[in-house]
Coordinates of C-alpha atoms and ligand atoms in Angstrom, one line a residue:
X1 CA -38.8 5.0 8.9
X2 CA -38.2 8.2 7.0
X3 CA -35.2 9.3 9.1
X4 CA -33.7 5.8 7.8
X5 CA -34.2 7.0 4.5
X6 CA -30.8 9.3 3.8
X7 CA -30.5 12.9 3.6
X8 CA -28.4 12.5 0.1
X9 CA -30.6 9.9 -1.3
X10 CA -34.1 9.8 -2.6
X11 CA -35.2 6.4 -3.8
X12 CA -37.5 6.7 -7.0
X13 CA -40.9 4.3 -5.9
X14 CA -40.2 2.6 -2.4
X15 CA -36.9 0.2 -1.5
X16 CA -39.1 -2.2 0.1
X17 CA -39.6 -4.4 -2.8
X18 CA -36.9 -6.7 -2.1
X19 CA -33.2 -6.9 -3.5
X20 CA -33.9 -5.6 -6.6
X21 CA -31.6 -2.5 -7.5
X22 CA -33.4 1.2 -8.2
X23 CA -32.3 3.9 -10.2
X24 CA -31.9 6.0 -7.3
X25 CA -32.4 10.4 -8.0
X26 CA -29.9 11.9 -6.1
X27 CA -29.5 15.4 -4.2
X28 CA -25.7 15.7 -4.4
X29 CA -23.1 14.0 -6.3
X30 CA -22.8 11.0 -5.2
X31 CA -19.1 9.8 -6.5
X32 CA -17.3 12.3 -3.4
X33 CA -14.5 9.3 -2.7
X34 CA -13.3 9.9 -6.3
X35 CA -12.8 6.5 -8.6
X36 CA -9.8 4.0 -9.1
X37 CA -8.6 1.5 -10.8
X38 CA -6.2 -1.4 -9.3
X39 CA -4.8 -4.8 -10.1
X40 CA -3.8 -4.6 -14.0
X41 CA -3.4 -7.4 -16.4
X42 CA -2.7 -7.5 -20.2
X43 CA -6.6 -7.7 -20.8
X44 CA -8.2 -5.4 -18.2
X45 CA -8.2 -4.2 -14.9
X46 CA -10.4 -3.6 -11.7
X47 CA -12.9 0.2 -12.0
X48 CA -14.0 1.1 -8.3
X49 CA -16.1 4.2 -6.6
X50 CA -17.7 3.8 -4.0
X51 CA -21.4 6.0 -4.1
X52 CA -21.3 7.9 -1.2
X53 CA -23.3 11.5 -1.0
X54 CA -22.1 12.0 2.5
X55 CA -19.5 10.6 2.7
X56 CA -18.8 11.0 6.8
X57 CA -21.8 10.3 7.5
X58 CA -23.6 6.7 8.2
X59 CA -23.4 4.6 5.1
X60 CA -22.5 7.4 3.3
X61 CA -25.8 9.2 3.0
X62 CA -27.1 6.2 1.2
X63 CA -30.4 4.5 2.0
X64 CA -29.8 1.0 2.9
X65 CA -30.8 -0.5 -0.8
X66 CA -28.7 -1.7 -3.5
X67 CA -28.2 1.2 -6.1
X68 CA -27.5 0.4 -9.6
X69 CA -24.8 2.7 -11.3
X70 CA -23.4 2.7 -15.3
X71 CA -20.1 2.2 -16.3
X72 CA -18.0 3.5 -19.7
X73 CA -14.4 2.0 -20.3
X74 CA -13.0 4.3 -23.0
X75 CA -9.9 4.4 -25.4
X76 CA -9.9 8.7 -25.0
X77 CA -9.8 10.8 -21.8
X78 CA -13.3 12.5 -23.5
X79 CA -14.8 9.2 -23.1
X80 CA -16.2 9.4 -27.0
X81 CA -14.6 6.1 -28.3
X82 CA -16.3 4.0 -25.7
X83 CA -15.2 0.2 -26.0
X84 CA -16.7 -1.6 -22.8
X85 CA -20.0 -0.8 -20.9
X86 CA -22.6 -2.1 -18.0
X87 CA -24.3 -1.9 -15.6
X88 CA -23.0 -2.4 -11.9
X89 CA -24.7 -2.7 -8.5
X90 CA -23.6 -1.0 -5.5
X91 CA -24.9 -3.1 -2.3
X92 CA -25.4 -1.8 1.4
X93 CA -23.8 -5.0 2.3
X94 CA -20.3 -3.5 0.8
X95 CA -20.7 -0.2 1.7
X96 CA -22.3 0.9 -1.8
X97 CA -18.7 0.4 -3.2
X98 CA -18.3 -0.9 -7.1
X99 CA -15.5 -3.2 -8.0
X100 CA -15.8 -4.3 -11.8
X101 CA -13.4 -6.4 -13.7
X102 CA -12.8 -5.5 -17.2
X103 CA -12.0 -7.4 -19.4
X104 CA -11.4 -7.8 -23.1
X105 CA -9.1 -5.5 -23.9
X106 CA -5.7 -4.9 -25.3
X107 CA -2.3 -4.8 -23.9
X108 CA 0.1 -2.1 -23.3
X109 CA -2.2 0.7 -24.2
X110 CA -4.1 3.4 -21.9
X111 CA -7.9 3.1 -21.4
X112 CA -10.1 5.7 -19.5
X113 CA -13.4 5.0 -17.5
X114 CA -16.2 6.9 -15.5
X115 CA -19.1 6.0 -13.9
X116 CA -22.7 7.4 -13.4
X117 CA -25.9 7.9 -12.3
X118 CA -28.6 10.0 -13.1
X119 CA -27.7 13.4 -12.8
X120 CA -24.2 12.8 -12.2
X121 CA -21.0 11.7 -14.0
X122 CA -17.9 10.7 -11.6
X123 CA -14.7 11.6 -12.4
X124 CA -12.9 10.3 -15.2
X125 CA -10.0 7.8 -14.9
X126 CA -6.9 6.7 -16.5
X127 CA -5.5 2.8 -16.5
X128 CA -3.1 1.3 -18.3
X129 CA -3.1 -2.6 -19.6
X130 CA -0.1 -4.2 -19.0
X131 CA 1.6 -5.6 -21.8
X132 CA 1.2 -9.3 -22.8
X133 CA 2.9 -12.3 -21.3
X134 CA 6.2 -12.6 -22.5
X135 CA 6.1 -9.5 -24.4
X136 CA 9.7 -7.3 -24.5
X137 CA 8.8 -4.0 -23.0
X138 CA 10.5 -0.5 -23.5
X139 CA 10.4 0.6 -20.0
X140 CA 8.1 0.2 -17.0
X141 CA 7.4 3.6 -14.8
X142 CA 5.7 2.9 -11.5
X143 CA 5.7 4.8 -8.1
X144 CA 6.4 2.9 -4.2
X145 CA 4.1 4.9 -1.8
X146 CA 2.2 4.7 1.6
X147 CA 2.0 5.3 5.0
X148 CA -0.3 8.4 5.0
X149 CA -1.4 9.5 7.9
X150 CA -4.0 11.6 7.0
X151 CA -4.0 14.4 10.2
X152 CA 0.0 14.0 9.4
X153 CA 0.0 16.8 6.9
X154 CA -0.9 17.0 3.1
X155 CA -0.4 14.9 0.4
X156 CA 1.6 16.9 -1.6
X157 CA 3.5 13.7 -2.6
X158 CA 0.0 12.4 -4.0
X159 CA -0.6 14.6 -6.5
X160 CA 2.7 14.8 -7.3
X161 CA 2.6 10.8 -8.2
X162 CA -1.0 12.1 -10.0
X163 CA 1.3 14.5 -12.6
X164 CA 3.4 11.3 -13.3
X165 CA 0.7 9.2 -15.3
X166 CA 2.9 5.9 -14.0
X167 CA 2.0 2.7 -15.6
X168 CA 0.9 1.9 -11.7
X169 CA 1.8 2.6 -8.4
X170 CA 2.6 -0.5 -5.4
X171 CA 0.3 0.8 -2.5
X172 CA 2.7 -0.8 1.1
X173 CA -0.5 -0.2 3.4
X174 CA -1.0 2.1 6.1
X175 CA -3.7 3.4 3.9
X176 CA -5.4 4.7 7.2
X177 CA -4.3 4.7 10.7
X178 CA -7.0 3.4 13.2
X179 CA -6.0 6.0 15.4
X180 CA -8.5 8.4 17.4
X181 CA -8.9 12.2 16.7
X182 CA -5.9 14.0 18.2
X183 CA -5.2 17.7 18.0
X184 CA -1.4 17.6 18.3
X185 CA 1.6 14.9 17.2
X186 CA 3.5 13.0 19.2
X187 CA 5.9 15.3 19.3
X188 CA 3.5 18.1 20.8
X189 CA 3.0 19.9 17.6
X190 CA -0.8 20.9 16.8
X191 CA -1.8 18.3 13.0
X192 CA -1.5 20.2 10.1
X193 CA -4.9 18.4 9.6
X194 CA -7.6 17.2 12.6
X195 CA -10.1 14.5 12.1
X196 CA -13.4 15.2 13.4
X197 CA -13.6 15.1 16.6
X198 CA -16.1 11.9 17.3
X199 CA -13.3 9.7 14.9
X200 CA -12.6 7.2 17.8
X201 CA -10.0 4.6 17.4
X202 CA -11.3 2.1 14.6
X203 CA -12.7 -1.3 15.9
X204 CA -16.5 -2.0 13.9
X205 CA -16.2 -1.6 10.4
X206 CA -18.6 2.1 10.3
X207 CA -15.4 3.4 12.2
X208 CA -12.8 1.7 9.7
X209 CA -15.4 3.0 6.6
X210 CA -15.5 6.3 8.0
X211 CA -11.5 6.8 8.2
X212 CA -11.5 5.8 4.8
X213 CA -14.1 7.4 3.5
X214 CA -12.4 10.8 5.5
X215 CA -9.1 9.8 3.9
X216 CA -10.4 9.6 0.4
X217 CA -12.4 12.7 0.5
X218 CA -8.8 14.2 0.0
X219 CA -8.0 15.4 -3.9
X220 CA -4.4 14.9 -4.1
X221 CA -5.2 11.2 -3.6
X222 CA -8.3 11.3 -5.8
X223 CA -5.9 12.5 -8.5
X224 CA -3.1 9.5 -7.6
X225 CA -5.9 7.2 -7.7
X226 CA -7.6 8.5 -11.0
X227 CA -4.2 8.9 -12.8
X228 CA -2.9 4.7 -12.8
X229 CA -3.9 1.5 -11.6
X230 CA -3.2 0.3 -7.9
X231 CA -1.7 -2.7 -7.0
X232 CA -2.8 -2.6 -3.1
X233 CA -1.7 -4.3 -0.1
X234 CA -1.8 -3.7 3.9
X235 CA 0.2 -3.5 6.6
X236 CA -0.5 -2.7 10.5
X237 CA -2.4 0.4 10.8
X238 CA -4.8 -0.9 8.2
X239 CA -6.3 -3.2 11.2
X240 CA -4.0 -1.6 14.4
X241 CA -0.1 -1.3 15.2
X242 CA 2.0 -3.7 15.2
X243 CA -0.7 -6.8 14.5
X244 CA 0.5 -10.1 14.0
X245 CA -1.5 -12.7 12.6
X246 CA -4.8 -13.6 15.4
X247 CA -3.2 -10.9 17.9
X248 CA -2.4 -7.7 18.8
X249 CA -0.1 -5.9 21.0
X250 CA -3.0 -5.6 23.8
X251 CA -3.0 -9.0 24.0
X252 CA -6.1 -9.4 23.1
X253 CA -7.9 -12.7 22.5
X254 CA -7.4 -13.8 19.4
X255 CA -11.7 -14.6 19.5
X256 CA -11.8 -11.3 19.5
X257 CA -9.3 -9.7 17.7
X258 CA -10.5 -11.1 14.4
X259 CA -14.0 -9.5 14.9
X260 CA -11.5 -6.3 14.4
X261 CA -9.3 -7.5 11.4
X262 CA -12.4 -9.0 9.9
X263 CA -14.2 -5.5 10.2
X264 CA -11.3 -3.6 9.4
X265 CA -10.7 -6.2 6.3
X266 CA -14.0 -5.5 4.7
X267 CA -13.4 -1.7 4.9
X268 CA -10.1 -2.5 3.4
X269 CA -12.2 -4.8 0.2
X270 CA -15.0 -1.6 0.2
X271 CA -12.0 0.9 -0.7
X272 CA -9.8 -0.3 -2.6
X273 CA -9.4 -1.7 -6.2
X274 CA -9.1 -5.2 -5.7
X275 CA -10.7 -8.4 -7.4
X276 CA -13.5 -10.4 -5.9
X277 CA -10.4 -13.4 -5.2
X278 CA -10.1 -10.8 -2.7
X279 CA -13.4 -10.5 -1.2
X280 CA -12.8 -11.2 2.7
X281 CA -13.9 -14.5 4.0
X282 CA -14.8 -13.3 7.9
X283 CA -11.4 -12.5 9.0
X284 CA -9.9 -14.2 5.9
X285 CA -8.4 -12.5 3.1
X286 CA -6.6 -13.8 0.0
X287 CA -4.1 -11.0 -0.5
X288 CA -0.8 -12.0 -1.7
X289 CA -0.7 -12.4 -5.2
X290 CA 2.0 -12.0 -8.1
X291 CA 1.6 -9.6 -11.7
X292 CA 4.0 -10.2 -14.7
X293 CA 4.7 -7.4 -16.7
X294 CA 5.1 -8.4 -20.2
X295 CA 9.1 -10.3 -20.0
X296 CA 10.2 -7.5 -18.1
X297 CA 9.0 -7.7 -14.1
X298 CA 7.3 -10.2 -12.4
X299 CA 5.7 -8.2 -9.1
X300 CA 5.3 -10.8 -6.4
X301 CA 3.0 -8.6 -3.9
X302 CA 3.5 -10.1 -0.3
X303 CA 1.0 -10.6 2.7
X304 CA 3.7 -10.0 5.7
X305 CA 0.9 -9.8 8.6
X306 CA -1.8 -12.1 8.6
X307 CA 0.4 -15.3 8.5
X308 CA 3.6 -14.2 10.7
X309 CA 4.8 -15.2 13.4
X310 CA 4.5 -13.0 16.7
X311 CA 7.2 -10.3 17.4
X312 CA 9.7 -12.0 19.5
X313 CA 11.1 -10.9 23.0
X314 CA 8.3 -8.5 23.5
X315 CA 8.3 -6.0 19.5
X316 CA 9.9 -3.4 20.0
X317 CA 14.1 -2.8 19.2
X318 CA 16.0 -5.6 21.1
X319 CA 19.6 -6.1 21.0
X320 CA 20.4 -10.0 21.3
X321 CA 16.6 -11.4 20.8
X322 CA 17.6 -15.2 20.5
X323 CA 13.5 -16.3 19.9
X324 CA 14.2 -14.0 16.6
X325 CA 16.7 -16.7 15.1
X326 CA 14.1 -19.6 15.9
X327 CA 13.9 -21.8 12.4
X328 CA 10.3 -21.6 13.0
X329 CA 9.9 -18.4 12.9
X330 CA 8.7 -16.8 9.7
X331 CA 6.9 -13.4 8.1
X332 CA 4.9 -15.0 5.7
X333 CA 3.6 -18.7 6.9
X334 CA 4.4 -21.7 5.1
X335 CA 1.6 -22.2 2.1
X336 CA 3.0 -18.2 1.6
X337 CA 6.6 -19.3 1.4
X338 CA 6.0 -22.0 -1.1
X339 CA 3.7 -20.1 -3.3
X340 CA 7.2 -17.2 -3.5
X341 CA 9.6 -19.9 -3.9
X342 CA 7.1 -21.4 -7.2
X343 CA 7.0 -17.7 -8.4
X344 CA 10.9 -16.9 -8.2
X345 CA 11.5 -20.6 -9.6
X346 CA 9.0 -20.3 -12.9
X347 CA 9.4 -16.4 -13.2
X348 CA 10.4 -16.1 -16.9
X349 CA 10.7 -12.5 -16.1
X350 CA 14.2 -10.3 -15.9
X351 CA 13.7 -8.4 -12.7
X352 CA 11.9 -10.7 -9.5
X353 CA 10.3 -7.6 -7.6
X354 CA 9.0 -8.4 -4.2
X355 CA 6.2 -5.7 -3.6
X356 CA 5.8 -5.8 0.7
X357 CA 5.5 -3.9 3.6
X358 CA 8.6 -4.0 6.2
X359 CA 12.1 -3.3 6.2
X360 CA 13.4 -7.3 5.1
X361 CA 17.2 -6.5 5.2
X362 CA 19.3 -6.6 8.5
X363 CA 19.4 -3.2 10.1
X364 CA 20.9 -1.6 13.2
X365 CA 19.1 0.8 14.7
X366 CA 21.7 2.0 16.5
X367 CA 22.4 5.6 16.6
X368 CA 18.6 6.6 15.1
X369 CA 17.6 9.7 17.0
X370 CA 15.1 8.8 19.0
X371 CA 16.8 5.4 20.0
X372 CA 18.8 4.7 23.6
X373 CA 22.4 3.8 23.3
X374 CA 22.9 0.0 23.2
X375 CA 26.3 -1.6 23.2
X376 CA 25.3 -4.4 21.1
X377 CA 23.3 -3.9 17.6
X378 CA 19.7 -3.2 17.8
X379 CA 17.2 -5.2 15.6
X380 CA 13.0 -4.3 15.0
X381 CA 11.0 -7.0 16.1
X382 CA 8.3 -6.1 13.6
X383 CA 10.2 -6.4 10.4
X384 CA 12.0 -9.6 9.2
X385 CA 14.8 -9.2 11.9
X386 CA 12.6 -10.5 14.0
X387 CA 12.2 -13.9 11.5
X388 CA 15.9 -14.0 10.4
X389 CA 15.3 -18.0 9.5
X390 CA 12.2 -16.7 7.5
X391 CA 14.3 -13.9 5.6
X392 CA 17.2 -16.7 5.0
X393 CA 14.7 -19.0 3.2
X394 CA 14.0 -15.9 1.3
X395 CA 17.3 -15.4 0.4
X396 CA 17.6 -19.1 -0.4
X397 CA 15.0 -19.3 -2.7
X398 CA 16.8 -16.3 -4.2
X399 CA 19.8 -18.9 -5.0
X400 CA 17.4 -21.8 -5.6
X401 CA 16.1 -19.9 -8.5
X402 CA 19.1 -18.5 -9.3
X403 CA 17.2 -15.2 -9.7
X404 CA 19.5 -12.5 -11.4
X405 CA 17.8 -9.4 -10.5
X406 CA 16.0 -9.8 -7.1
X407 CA 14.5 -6.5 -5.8
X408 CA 12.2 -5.9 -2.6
X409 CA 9.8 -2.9 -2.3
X410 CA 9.0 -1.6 1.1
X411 CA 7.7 1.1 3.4
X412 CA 6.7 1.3 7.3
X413 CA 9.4 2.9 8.3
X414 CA 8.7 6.1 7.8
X415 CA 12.4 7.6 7.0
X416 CA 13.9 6.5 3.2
X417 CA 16.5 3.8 3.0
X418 CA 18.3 1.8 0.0
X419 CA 20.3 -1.4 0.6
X420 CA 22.5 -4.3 -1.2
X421 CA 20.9 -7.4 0.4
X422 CA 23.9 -9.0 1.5
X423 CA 24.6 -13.3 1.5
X424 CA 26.0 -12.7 5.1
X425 CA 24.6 -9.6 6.9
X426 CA 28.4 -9.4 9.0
X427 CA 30.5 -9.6 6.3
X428 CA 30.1 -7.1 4.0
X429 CA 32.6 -8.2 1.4
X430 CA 30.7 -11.1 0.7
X431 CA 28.0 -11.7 -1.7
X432 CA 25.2 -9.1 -2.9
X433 CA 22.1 -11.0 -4.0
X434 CA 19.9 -8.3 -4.1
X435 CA 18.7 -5.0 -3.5
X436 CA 15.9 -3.5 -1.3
X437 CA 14.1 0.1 -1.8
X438 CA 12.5 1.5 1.0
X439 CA 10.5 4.0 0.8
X440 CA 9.3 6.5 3.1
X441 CA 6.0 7.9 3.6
X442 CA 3.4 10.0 2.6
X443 CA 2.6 12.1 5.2
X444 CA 3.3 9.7 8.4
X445 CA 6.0 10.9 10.8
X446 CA 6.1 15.4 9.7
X447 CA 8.2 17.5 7.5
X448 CA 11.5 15.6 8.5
X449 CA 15.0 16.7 7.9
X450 CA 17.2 16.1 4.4
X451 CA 19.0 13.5 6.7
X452 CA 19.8 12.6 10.4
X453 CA 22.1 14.3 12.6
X454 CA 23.9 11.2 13.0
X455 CA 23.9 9.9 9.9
X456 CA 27.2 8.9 9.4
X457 CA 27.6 6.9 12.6
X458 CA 24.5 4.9 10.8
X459 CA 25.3 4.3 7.8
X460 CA 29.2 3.1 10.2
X461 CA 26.5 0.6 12.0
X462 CA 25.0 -0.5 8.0
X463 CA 27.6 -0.9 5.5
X464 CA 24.9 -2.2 3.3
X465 CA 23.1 0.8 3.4
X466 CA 24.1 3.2 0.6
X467 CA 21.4 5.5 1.0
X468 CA 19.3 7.2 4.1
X469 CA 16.9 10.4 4.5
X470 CA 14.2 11.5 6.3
X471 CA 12.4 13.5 4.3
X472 CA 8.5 12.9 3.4
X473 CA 7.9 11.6 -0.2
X474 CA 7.3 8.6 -2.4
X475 CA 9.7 6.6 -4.9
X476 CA 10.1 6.6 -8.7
X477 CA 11.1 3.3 -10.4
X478 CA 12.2 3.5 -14.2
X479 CA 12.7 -0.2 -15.2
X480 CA 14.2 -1.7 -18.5
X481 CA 15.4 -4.9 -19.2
X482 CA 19.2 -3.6 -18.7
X483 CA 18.8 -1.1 -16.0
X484 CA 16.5 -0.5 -12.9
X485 CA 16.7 3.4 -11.7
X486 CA 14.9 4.8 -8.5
X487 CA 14.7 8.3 -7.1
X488 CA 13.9 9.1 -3.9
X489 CA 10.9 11.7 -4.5
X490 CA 10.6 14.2 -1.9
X491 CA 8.3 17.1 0.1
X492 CA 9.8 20.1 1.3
X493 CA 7.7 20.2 3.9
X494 CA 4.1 18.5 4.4
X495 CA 2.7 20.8 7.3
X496 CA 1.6 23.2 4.8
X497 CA -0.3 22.4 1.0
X498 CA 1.7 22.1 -2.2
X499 CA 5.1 22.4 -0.8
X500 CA 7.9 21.8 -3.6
X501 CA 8.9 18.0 -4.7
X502 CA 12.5 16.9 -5.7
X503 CA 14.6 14.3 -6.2
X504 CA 17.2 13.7 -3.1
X505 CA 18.7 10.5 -4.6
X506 CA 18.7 8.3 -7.4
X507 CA 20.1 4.7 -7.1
X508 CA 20.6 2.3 -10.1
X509 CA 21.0 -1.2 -10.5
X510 CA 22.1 -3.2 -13.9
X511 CA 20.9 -6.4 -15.2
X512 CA 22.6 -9.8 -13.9
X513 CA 24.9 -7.6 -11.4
X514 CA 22.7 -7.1 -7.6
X515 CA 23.7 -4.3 -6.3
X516 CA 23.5 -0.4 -5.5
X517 CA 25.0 2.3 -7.6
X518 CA 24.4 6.0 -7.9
X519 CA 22.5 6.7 -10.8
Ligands
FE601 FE1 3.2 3.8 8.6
CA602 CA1 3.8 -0.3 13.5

């Protein structure tokens, strides 16, 4: 029974006397995942850590009893002018991880927060209120970021978002990648960074808590994380590649395959900042979900996996994939669909932001490096070119609502992209209703290049593209009510730490007129 007790973890008196939580002594610090915050609203926001001495280790280090833990909301970074307090309890059920909802406090104003145990303080935090319904706000600073494959290389771009102090940062997913431990990329290269050797792929949920605990063991992130809210979401790698509602590209039953997302869910809950509406039911999860900042941005934050529709004619790039035209065919489900279309139709807010996870204009991938020559265009299966009647009720409901300033956030693809989201994809003379900002990703895909070889030939394929790189980064979004600007962050290099960030490109869009320009 000892060994069962944890080598980080000694429990005052004995955990046997039921549920009840104990002031637990502990050996090392305890708060080694760093803290967070997530999900802002004009009152409050979600505080998370997760205790975890050891943090690679089986639950963490922690014995398997629930641990209470304090918590301070502050209105100073010395955390003097305390203004909200408790306790919390961290369960075994939920890998000793602390979600907390604050409440009660003011809009539009930065608040700090720690937590701790005896003997040890975590880190402090930074999170900012949003500002009230309906208020008018000066400007709205937030950062697009993900895909961050951990062995991939450093994340540089992390703690650069971390010097930023946003007012919060969209998270697209890829989070982790349920990949095993591998010693060189794809492309034969040895990591810049190797997992331990015994990570196998992720299927039980103490393989998908390990990845993230080994992911957030990382400071730059720490940093991102303790310097603004999160507003998370998922996408493949977060359960495996390429998922799609009950399946998976194995083809395995879907009787099984929700044992995985429903493991790989909870892990998801444990790490991140999210609300207890977001607690997984088995393989369930209640993830999309839409934040209004003040009059100035309402942030619809999409679910694109667990409701879609199967890639048709096989995933993968397919030129002339009829199944992808079927009407019912769709990215989000229906109760999804209707929930967007009531958000874009009541939004009393200027710009209609559509926080998701794959590439939702029309693209030819044509010409792309790595991708055979095709006579005929060449669409992704995975993104919403594989649901084109999903995408065009989208785009309806974008006319429906007569939304002035619709604007879709994305990642997954691993290179940076900007495009005017066009009424008729083959015309492009005809209407822009919109814009979409891809970004690229942390550290998934290596250093990259400033752009592709054949980038012109591209861009030849996608008039509606007005901007394309292949560099490692994030994306910065300055918003007003008259004027949306975003600059394509980017690493120098990721293979090595602390590599140089700039800007490569910054795009603009004004009020009431969809549409790219350069900023
Ligand atoms: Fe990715
Ligand atoms: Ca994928």
């Amino acid at each position: 029974m000892k060994g069962a007790l944890s080598a980080g973890l000694a429990v005052a008196g004995m955990p046997f006397a039921g549920g009840s939580p104990v002031r637990a002594d502990f050996r090392s610090d305890p708060f080694t995942l760093g803290v967070a915050s997530g999900e802002p609203a004009s009152d409050g926001f979600v505080i998370w850590t997760r205790l975890a001495p050891l943090p690679l280790n089986l639950y963490g280090g922690m014995a398997a009893v629930p641990v209470s833990a304090a918590w301070d909301v502050a209105t100073d970074a010395a955390m003097k002018q305390v203004v909200r307090s408790g306790e919390a309890i961290a369960r075994p059920e939920l890998a000793h991880s602390i979600h907390v909802e604050v409440a009660g406090l003011e809009p539009a104003r930065d608040y700090f927060y720690r937590f701790r145990v005896p003997g040890y303080d975590s880190p402090v935090g930074r999170a900012r209120t949003f500002p009230a319904p309906g208020a008018a706000v000066t400007q709205l600073r937030f950062a697009l970021a993900g895909c961050q494959a951990w062995e991939g290389g450093y994340y540089t771009a992390w703690r650069a978002i971390a010097e930023e102090n946003f007012d919060f940062v969209f998270h697209y997913g890829d989070y982790i990648y349920e990949y095993r431990h591998i010693t060189k990329e794809r492309d034969g290269r040895p990591v810049p960074r190797e997992m331990p050797e015994n990570f196998r792929t992720c299927y039980t949920l103490t393989d998908y808590r390990r990845r993230y605990a080994l992911y957030k063991t990382d400071p730059d992130l720490q940093a991102a994380h303790a310097s603004c809210a999160f507003l998370p979401s998922f996408d493949d790698h977060d359960v495996t590649d390429n998922w799609a509602s009950d399946s998976d590209p194995a083809a395995t039953p879907p009787e099984a395959f929700l044992f995985r997302r429903a493991a790989a869910f909870q892990a998801w809950y444990e790490h991140m900042p999210m609300r207890a509406s977001a607690l997984p039911h088995g393989p369930d999860i209640a993830a999309y979900r839409n934040l209004r900042y003040g009059a100035l941005a309402d942030v619809a934050v999409l679910d694109t996996r667990q409701y879609r529709s199967r890639q048709p004619c096989h995933d993968g790039l397919r030129a002339n994939c009829a199944d992808a035209a079927l009407p019912t065919r769709t990215m989000m489900g229906e109760r999804e669909e209707r929930w967007l279309a009531e958000v874009l139709r009541t939004t009393p807010c200027t710009w209609q932001v559509l926080a998701q996870q794959v590439m939702f204009a029309q693209f030819d991938w044509r010409a792309m490096p790595w991708v055979k020559p095709s006579p005929d265009p060449l669409r992704r299966m995975d993104g919403w070119d594989g649901a084109t009647a999903g995408r065009d009720r989208v785009m309806a409901m974008f006319s429906a609502a007569r939304s002035a300033n619709p604007v879709v956030l994305t990642g997954d693809a691993h290179f940076a992209v900007a495009f005017d989201l066009k009424e008729d994809w083959t015309e492009p003379k005809s209407r822009t209703l919109g814009v979409e900002f891809l970004a690229t990703s942390i550290s998934s895909g290596g250093d990259g290049s400033v752009t592709f070889a054949n980038a012109g030939e591209i861009l030849r394929n996608n008039p509606h593209v007005k901007f394309i790189g292949n560099e490692r980064g994030y994306c910065r979004h300055a918003v007003t009510d008259k004027h949306w600007q975003a600059d394509y962050r980017v690493v120098e290099r990721i293979s090595v730490a602390g590599a140089p960030v700039s800007t490569r490109k910054s795009l603009a869009v004004e009020a009431g007129r969809p549409g790219l320009v350069d900023a």
